[in-house]
mmCIF file of C-alpha atoms and ligand atoms in Angstrom:
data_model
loop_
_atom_site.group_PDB
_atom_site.id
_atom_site.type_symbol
_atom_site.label_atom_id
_atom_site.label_comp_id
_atom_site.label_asym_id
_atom_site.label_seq_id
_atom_site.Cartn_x
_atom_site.Cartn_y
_atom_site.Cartn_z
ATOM 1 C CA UNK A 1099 0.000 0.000 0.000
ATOM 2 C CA UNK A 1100 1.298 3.473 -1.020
ATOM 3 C CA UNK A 1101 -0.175 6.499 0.773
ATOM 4 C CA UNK A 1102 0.710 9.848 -0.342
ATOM 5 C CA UNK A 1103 0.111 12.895 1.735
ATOM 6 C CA UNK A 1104 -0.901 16.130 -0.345
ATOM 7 C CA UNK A 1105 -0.973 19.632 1.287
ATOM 8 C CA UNK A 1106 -4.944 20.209 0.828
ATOM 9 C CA UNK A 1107 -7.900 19.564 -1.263
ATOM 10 C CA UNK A 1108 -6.561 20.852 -4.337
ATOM 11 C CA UNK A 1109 -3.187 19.017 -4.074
ATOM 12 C CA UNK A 1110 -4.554 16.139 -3.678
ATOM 13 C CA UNK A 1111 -7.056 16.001 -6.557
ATOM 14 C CA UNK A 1112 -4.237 16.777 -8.753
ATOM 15 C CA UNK A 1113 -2.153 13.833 -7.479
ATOM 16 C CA UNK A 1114 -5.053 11.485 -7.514
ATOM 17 C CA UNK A 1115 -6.434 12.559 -11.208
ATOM 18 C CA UNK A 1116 -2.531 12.503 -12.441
ATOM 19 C CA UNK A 1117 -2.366 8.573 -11.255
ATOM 20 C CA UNK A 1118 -5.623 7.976 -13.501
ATOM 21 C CA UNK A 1119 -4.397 10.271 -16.238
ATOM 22 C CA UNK A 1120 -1.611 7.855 -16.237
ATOM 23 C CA UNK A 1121 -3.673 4.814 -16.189
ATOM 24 C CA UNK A 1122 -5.025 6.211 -19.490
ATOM 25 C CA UNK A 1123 -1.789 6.713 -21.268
ATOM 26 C CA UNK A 1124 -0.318 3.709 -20.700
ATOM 27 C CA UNK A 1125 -3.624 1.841 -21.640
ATOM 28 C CA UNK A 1126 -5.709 4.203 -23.179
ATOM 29 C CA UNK A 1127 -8.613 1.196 -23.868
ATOM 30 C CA UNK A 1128 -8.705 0.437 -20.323
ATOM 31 C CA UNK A 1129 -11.643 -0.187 -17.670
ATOM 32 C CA UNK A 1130 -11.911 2.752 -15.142
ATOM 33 C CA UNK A 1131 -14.136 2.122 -11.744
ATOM 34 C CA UNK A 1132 -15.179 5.358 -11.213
ATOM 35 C CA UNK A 1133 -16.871 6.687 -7.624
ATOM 36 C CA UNK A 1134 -19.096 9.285 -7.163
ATOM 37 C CA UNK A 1135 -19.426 11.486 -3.629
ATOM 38 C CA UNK A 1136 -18.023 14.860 -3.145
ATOM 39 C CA UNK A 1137 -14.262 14.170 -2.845
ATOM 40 C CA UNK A 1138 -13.787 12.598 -6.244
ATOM 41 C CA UNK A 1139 -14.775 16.158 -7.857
ATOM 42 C CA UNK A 1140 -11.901 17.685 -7.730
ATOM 43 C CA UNK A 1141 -9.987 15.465 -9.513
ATOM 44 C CA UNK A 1142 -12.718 14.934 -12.097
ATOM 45 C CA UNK A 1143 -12.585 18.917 -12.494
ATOM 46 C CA UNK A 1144 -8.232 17.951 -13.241
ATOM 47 C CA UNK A 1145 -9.559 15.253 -15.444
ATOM 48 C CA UNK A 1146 -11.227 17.290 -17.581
ATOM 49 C CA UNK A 1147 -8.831 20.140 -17.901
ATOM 50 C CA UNK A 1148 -6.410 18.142 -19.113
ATOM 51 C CA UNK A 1149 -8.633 16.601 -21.918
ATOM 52 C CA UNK A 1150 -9.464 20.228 -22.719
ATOM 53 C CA UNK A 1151 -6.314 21.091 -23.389
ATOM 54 C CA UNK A 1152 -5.753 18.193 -25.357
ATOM 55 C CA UNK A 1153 -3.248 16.687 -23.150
ATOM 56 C CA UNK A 1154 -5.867 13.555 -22.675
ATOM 57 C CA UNK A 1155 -8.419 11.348 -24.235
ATOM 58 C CA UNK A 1156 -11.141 9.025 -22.830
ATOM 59 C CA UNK A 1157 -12.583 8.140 -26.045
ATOM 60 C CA UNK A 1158 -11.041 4.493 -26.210
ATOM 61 C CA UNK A 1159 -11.887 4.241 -22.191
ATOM 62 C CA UNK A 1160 -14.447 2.376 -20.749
ATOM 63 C CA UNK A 1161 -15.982 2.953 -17.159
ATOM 64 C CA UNK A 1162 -18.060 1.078 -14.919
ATOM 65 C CA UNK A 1163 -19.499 3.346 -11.596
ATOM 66 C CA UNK A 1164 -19.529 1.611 -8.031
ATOM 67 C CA UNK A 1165 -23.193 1.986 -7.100
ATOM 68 C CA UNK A 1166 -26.350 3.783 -7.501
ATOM 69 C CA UNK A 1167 -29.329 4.557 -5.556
ATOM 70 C CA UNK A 1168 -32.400 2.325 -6.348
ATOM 71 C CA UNK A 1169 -35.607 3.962 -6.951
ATOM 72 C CA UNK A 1170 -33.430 7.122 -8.459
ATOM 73 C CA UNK A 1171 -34.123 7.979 -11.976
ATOM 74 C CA UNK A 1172 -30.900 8.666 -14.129
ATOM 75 C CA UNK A 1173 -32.517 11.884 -14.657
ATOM 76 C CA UNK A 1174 -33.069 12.477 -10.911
ATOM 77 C CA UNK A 1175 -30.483 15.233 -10.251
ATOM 78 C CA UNK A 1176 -29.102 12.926 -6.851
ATOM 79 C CA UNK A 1177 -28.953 9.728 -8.814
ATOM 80 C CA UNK A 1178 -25.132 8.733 -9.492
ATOM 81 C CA UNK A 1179 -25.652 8.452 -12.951
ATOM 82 C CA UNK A 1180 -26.360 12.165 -12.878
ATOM 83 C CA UNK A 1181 -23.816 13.077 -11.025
ATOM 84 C CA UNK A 1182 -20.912 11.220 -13.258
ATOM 85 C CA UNK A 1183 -23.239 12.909 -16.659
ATOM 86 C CA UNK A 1184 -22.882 16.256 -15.017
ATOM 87 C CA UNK A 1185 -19.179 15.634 -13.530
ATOM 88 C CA UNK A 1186 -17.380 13.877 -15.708
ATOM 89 C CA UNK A 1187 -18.991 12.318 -19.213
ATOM 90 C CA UNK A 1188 -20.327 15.066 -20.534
ATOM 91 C CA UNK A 1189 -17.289 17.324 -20.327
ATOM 92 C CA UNK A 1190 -15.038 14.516 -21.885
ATOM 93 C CA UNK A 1191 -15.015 12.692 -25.066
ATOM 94 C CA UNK A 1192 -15.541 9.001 -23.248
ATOM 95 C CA UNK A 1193 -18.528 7.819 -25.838
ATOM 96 C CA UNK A 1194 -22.116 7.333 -24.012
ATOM 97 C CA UNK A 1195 -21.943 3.444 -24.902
ATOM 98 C CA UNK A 1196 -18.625 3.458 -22.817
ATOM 99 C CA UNK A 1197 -19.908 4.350 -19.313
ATOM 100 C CA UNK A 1198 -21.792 1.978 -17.133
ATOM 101 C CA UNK A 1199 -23.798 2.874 -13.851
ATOM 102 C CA UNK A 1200 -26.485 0.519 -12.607
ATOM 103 C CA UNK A 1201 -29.906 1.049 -13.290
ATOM 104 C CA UNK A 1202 -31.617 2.293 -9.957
ATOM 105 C CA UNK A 1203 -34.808 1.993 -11.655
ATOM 106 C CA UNK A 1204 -34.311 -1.999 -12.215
ATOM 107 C CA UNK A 1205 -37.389 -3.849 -12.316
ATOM 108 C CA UNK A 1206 -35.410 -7.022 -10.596
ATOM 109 C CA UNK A 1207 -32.775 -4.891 -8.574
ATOM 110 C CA UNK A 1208 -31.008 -8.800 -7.851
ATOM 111 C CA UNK A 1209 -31.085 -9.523 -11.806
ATOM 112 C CA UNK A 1210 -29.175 -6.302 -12.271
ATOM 113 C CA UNK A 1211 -26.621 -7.168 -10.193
ATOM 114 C CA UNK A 1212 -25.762 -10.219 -11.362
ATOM 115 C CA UNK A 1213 -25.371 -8.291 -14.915
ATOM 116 C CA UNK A 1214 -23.702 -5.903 -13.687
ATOM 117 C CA UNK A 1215 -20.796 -8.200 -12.671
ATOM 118 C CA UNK A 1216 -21.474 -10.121 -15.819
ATOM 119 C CA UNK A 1217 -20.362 -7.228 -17.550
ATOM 120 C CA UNK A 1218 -17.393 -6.052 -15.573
ATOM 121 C CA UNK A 1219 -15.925 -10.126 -16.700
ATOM 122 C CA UNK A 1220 -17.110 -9.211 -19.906
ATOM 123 C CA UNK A 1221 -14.878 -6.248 -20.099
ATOM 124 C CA UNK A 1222 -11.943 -8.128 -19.357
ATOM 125 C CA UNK A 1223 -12.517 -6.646 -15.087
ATOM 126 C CA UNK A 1224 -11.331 -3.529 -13.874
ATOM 127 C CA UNK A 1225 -7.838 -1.611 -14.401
ATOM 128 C CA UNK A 1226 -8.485 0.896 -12.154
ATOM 129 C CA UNK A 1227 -10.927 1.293 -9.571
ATOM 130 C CA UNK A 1228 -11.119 5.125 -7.684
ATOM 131 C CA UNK A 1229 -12.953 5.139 -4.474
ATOM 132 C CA UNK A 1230 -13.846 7.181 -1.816
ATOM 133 C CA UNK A 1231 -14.664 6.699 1.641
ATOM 134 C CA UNK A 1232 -17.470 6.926 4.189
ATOM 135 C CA UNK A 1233 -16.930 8.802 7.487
ATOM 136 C CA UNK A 1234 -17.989 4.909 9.119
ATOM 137 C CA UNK A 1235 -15.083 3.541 6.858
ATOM 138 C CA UNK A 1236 -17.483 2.072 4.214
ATOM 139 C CA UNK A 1237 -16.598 1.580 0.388
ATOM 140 C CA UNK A 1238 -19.037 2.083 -2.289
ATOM 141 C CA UNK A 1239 -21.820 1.765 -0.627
ATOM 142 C CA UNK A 1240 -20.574 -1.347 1.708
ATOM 143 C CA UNK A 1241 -21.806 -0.775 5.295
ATOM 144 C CA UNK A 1242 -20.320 -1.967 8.212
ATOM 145 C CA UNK A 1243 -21.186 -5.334 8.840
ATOM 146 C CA UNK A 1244 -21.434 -6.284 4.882
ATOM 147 C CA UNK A 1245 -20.328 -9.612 3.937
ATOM 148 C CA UNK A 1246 -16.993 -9.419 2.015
ATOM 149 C CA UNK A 1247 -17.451 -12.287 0.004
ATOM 150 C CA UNK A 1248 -20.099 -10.374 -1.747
ATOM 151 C CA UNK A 1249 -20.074 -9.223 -5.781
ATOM 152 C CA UNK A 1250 -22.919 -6.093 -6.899
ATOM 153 C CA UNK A 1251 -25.969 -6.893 -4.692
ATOM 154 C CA UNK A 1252 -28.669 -4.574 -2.537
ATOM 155 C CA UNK A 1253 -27.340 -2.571 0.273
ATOM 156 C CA UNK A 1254 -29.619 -1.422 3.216
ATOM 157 C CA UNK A 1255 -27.593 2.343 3.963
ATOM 158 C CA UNK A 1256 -26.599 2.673 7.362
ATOM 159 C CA UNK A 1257 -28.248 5.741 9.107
ATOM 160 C CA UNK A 1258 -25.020 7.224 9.052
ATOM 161 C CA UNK A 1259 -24.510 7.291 5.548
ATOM 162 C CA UNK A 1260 -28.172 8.596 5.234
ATOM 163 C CA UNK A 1261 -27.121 11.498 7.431
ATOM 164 C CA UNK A 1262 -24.239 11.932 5.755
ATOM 165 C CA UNK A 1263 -25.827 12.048 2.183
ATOM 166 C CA UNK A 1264 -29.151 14.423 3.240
ATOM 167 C CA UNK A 1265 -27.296 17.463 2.661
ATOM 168 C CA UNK A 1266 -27.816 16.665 -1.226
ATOM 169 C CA UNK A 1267 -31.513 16.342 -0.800
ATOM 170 C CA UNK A 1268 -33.931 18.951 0.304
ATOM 171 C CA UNK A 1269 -34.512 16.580 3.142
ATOM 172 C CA UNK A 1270 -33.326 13.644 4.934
ATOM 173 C CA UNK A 1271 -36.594 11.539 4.070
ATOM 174 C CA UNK A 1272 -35.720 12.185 0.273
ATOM 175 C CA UNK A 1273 -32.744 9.912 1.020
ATOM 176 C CA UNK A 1274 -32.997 6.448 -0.393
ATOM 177 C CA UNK A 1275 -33.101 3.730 1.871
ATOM 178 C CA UNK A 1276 -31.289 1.186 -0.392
ATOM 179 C CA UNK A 1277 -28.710 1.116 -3.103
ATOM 180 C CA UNK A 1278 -27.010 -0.788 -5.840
ATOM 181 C CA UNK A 1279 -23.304 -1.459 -4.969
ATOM 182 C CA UNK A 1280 -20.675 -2.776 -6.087
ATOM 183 C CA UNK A 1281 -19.892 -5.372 -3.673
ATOM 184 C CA UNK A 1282 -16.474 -5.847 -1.890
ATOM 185 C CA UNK A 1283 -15.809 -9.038 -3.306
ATOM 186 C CA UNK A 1284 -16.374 -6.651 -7.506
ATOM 187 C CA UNK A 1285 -14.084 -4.055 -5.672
ATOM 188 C CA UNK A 1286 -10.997 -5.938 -4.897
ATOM 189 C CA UNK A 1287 -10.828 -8.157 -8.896
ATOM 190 C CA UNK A 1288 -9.413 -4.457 -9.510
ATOM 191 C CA UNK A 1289 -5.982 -4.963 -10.910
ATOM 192 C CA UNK A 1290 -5.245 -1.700 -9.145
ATOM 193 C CA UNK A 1291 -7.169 0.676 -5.886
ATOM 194 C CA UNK A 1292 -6.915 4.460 -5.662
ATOM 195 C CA UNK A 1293 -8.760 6.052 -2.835
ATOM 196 C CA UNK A 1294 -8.665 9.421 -1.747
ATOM 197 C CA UNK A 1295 -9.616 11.015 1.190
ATOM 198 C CA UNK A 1296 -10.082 14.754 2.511
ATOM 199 C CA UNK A 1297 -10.474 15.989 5.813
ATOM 200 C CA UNK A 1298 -9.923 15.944 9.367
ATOM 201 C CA UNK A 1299 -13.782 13.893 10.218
ATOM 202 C CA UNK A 1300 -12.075 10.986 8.428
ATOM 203 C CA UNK A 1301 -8.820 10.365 10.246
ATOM 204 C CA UNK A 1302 -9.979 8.111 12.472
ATOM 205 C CA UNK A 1303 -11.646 6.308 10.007
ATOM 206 C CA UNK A 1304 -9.004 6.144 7.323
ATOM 207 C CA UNK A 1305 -6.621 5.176 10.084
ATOM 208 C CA UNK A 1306 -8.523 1.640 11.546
ATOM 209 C CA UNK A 1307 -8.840 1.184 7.919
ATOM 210 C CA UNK A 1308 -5.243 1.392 7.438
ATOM 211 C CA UNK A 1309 -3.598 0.181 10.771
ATOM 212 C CA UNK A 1310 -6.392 -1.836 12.377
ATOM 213 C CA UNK A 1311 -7.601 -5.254 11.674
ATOM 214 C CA UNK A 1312 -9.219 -6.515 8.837
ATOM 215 C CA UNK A 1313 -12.448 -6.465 9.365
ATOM 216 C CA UNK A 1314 -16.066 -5.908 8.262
ATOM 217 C CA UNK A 1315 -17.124 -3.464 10.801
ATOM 218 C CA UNK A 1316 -14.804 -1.429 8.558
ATOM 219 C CA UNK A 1317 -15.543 -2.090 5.018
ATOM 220 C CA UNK A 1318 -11.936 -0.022 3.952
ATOM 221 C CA UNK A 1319 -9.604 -2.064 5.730
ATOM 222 C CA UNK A 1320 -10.369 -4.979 3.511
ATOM 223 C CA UNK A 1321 -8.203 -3.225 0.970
ATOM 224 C CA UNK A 1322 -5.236 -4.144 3.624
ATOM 225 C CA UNK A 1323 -5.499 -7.388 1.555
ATOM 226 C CA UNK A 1324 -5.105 -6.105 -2.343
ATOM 227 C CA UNK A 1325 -1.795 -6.136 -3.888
ATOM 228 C CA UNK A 1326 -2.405 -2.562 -5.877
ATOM 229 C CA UNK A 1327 -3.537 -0.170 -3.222
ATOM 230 C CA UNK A 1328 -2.811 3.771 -3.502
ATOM 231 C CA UNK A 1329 -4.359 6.403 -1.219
ATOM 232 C CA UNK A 1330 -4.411 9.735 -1.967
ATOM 233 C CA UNK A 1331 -5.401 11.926 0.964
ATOM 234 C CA UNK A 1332 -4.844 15.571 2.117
ATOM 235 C CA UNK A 1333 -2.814 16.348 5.610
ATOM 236 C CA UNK A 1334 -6.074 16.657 7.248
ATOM 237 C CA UNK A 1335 -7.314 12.987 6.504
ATOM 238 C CA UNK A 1336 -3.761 11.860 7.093
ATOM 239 C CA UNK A 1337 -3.219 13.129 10.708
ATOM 240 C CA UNK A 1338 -4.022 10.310 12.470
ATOM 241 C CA UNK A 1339 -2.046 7.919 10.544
ATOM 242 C CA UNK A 1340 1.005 9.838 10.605
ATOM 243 C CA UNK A 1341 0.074 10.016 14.743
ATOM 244 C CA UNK A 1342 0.550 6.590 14.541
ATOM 245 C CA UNK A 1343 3.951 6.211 13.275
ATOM 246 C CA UNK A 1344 2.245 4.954 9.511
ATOM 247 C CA UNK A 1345 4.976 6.030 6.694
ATOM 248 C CA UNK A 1346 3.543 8.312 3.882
ATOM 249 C CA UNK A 1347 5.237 9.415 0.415
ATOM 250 C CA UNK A 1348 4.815 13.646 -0.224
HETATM 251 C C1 GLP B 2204 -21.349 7.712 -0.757
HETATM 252 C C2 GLP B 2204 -20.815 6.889 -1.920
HETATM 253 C C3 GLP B 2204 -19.376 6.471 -1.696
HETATM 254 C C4 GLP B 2204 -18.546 7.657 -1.249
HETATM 255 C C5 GLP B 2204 -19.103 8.193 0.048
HETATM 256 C C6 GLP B 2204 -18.299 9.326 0.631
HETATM 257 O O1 GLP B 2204 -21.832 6.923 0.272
HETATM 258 N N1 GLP B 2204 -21.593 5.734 -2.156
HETATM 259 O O2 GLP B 2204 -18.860 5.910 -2.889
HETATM 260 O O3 GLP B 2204 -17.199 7.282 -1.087
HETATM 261 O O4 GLP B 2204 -20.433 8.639 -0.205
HETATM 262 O O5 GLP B 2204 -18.684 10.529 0.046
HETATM 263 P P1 GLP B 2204 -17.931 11.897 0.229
HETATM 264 O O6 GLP B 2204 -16.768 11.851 -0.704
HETATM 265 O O7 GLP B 2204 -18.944 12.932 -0.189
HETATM 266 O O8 GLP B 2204 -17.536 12.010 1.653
#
């Protein structure tokens, strides 16, 4: 596991979108995981700055998004498939057939996830997967508690992660009570992990996940266990690790 420690917010969306710009050149056809939340959108903002200047394409790239709320429309302006539309794929030139975000409107929510990791083996499995990370330590949208051994099923979100996500609705009822996640077993085929992290309220996450034991009441510190792990965080989400004596690149 790398960990690199980036000054603030800024820094480390640069860092973070320079590892997946690099991803790209040396495999421009490859399979991005791509995660939505608020942290990723700095370094989708880098992303696409650097395509606009010609500097980067996305056009041979193909993408496949952790999770989605069920019962969202893709239209819905909180769904996830909004959110990457609006963020990322309609700023770059990745072609619409390219991207992949579960359906939250699935008639059988089970059926789609069983395609859904269907069609990460069809695309050969990911190259890359970005994440981010809940303030309880969860992944995607992998609760506490979650069995590991899991691929893309139903989640149940912890009331935590409801709190957490209310500020995006215009209130906390509006909040779906289930999702469509990537499961942790889907997350760690990746070939490769990048997760970044920003700010002081997840320290004490980040650093169980890092430090602590593997273990399910903390979905992150599964990645402990993957041969490919990078984390990108800012000073802030570092502190505690670096508390405990944890070795971090600048
Ligand atoms: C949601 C998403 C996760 C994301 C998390 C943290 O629960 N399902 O993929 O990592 O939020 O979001 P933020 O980056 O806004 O803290």
């Amino acid at each position: 596991m790398r960990i690199y420690e980036c000054a603030d917010y800024k820094a480390m969306s640069r860092r973070a979108a320079s590892l997946i710009a690099a991803q790209v050149l040396l495999k421009p056809d490859c399979v991005l995981g791509l995660a939505t939340g608020s942290t990723p959108i700095g370094l989708y903002d880098q992303l696409t700055e650097w395509y606009q200047k010609g500097d980067l394409s996305f056009a041979k790239v193909r993408s496949v998004n952790l999770d989605e709320y069920l019962g969202l429309a893709p239209t819905h302006e909180q769904s996830y498939r909004y959110f990457m539309q609006h963020n990322l794929f309609d700023r770059i030139d990745i072609p619409a057939e390219s991207t992949h975000v579960l359906n939250g409107l699935a008639q059988d929510p089970d059926a789609e996830c069983a395609a859904y990791d269907q069609l990460i083996r069809d695309l050969g499995g990911v190259d890359m997967q970005l994440l981010g990370m809940g303030h309880n330590g969860h992944i995607a949208f992998n609760e506490p508690g979650d069995d590991f051994g899991l691929g893309t099923h139903v989640v149940e979100l912890a009331e935590r992660t409801i709190d957490a996500n209310q500020r995006f609705f215009a209130s906390r009822d509006e909040v779906p009570r289930k999702a469509l996640s990537m499961g942790i077993k889907s997350i760690m085929g990746a070939r490769r992990i990048l997760m970044v992290v920003s700010g002081a309220d997840k320290a004490e996450s980040l650093c169980k996940a890092v430090t602590g034991p593997v273990t399910n009441e903390v979905p992150a510190s599964v990645l402990q266990l993957h041969p490919d792990v990078t984390i990108v965080g800012d000073t802030a989400a570092l502190s505690k690790l670096k508390e405990a004596g944890v070795p971090v690149c600048g």
